[in-house]
Coordinates of C-alpha atoms in Angstrom, one line a residue:
M1 CA 152.1 -46.8 -100.7
R2 CA 155.2 -49.0 -101.0
S3 CA 153.2 -51.7 -102.8
Q4 CA 151.8 -49.1 -105.3
W5 CA 155.4 -48.1 -106.0
L6 CA 156.4 -51.7 -106.5
I7 CA 153.5 -52.5 -108.9
G8 CA 154.1 -49.3 -110.8
S9 CA 157.8 -50.1 -111.1
L10 CA 157.1 -53.6 -112.3
L11 CA 154.6 -52.4 -114.9
S12 CA 157.0 -49.8 -116.2
L13 CA 159.7 -52.4 -116.7
S14 CA 157.4 -55.0 -118.3
F15 CA 158.3 -53.7 -121.8
L16 CA 161.8 -55.0 -121.2
L17 CA 160.6 -58.6 -120.9
P18 CA 160.4 -60.8 -124.0
S19 CA 156.9 -61.7 -125.1
C20 CA 157.3 -65.3 -124.1
V21 CA 157.5 -64.2 -120.4
L22 CA 154.4 -62.1 -120.7
A23 CA 152.5 -65.0 -122.3
E24 CA 153.2 -67.5 -119.4
D25 CA 149.6 -67.5 -118.4
R26 CA 149.0 -69.6 -121.6
L27 CA 151.3 -72.5 -120.5
I28 CA 150.1 -76.1 -120.6
E29 CA 151.7 -79.0 -118.7
V30 CA 152.8 -81.8 -121.0
Q31 CA 153.4 -84.9 -118.8
L32 CA 156.1 -87.3 -120.0
P33 CA 156.1 -91.1 -119.7
R34 CA 158.9 -91.1 -117.0
G35 CA 157.2 -88.5 -114.8
G36 CA 158.7 -85.3 -116.0
I37 CA 156.8 -82.2 -117.2
I38 CA 157.3 -79.8 -120.0
H39 CA 155.8 -76.4 -119.5
A40 CA 154.7 -75.5 -123.1
E41 CA 153.4 -72.4 -124.6
I42 CA 150.4 -73.1 -126.8
A43 CA 150.5 -72.5 -130.6
D44 CA 146.8 -72.9 -131.5
T45 CA 146.2 -70.0 -133.9
P46 CA 147.6 -69.5 -137.5
K47 CA 149.7 -66.6 -136.3
K48 CA 151.2 -68.4 -133.3
R49 CA 151.8 -71.5 -135.5
A50 CA 153.5 -69.4 -138.2
E51 CA 155.9 -67.7 -135.7
G52 CA 156.5 -70.6 -133.3
L53 CA 159.8 -70.2 -131.5
M54 CA 161.3 -67.8 -134.1
Y55 CA 163.5 -65.0 -132.9
R56 CA 163.9 -66.5 -129.4
E57 CA 167.4 -66.3 -127.9
H58 CA 166.8 -69.0 -125.3
L59 CA 164.5 -71.8 -124.3
G60 CA 164.7 -72.9 -120.7
K61 CA 165.0 -76.5 -119.5
N62 CA 161.6 -78.2 -119.4
R63 CA 160.1 -75.5 -121.6
G64 CA 158.7 -75.8 -125.1
M65 CA 155.9 -75.0 -127.5
L66 CA 153.0 -77.2 -128.2
F67 CA 151.3 -76.9 -131.6
I68 CA 147.7 -78.0 -131.7
F69 CA 146.0 -78.7 -135.0
G70 CA 142.4 -79.3 -135.9
Q71 CA 143.2 -82.3 -138.0
A72 CA 146.0 -84.8 -138.5
Q73 CA 148.2 -84.0 -141.4
L74 CA 151.9 -84.2 -142.5
W75 CA 152.7 -80.9 -140.8
T76 CA 156.0 -79.5 -142.0
F77 CA 158.3 -77.4 -139.9
W78 CA 161.4 -75.5 -140.7
M79 CA 164.0 -73.5 -138.7
K80 CA 163.9 -70.2 -140.6
N81 CA 164.5 -67.3 -138.2
T82 CA 164.9 -69.7 -135.3
K83 CA 168.0 -68.8 -133.3
I84 CA 168.1 -71.9 -131.1
P85 CA 168.4 -75.6 -132.2
L86 CA 165.4 -77.7 -131.4
D87 CA 164.0 -81.2 -131.1
I88 CA 160.7 -81.4 -133.0
I89 CA 158.3 -84.1 -131.8
W90 CA 155.2 -85.1 -133.8
M91 CA 152.3 -86.9 -132.1
N92 CA 149.1 -88.6 -133.4
E93 CA 145.6 -88.0 -132.2
K94 CA 146.3 -90.4 -129.3
K95 CA 149.3 -88.2 -128.2
Q96 CA 151.7 -90.9 -129.1
I97 CA 155.0 -89.9 -130.6
I98 CA 155.2 -90.9 -134.2
H99 CA 158.4 -89.0 -135.3
I100 CA 161.2 -87.0 -133.7
A101 CA 163.6 -84.6 -135.6
R102 CA 166.5 -84.4 -133.2
S103 CA 168.8 -81.4 -132.9
T104 CA 167.5 -79.5 -135.9
P105 CA 170.1 -76.8 -136.5
I106 CA 169.3 -73.1 -136.8
C107 CA 169.0 -71.7 -140.3
T108 CA 170.5 -68.3 -141.1
R109 CA 169.5 -68.2 -144.8
K110 CA 167.6 -65.1 -145.8
D111 CA 165.7 -66.9 -148.6
D112 CA 163.2 -69.8 -148.2
G113 CA 165.9 -72.4 -148.6
C114 CA 166.0 -73.7 -145.0
P115 CA 165.6 -77.4 -144.6
Q116 CA 162.1 -78.7 -143.9
Y117 CA 161.1 -81.4 -141.4
Q118 CA 158.0 -83.6 -141.4
P119 CA 156.8 -87.0 -140.2
N120 CA 156.0 -90.0 -142.4
D121 CA 152.5 -90.2 -140.9
P122 CA 149.8 -87.6 -140.1
A123 CA 150.2 -85.8 -136.8
M124 CA 147.7 -83.8 -134.7
Y125 CA 150.2 -82.3 -132.2
V126 CA 153.8 -81.1 -132.4
L127 CA 156.0 -80.3 -129.5
E128 CA 159.2 -78.2 -129.8
V129 CA 161.8 -78.4 -127.1
G130 CA 165.4 -77.5 -126.9
S131 CA 168.0 -79.5 -128.8
G132 CA 168.9 -82.7 -126.9
E133 CA 165.9 -82.7 -124.7
A134 CA 164.2 -85.6 -126.4
D135 CA 167.3 -87.8 -125.6
R136 CA 167.6 -86.4 -122.1
L137 CA 164.0 -87.2 -121.4
K138 CA 164.2 -90.6 -123.2
L139 CA 161.4 -89.8 -125.6
E140 CA 161.0 -92.2 -128.5
N141 CA 158.5 -93.3 -131.1
G142 CA 155.5 -94.9 -129.4
S143 CA 155.9 -92.9 -126.1
K144 CA 152.7 -91.4 -125.0
L145 CA 152.5 -87.8 -123.7
R146 CA 149.6 -86.5 -121.6
F147 CA 148.1 -83.0 -121.7
Q148 CA 144.7 -81.3 -121.8
A149 CA 144.4 -79.6 -125.2
P150 CA 142.3 -76.5 -124.8

């Protein structure tokens, strides 16, 4: 009886949790060259890619979002409606880092005038992490990340 009450209470409170907590079953482990791991949400649909980390108030340490694209291109990102500064990390099809936009600031503009960020070479994957994480984790161009793309 007590366990039924606990489950019922948790279910009734689930509406208070942000969507990122409810989507944790879709996390992927991104293994870093020096042994660390980023637990990343997967952005593999047009809707998830368009929203990304918009409207989030917080992104925990060793957390991020991994964008998976069907083909390598010069994928452009911006910070419109993003409330936390980010490091944006582009990778080629071999999962090697080809470009890092460090500490991209939030953009509070209401129009489409927010700065855009893109690599110089085509990318297949993009990883967003909190501002300063690329430096803390010693990520640089040429570093190879490991993960199993779904």
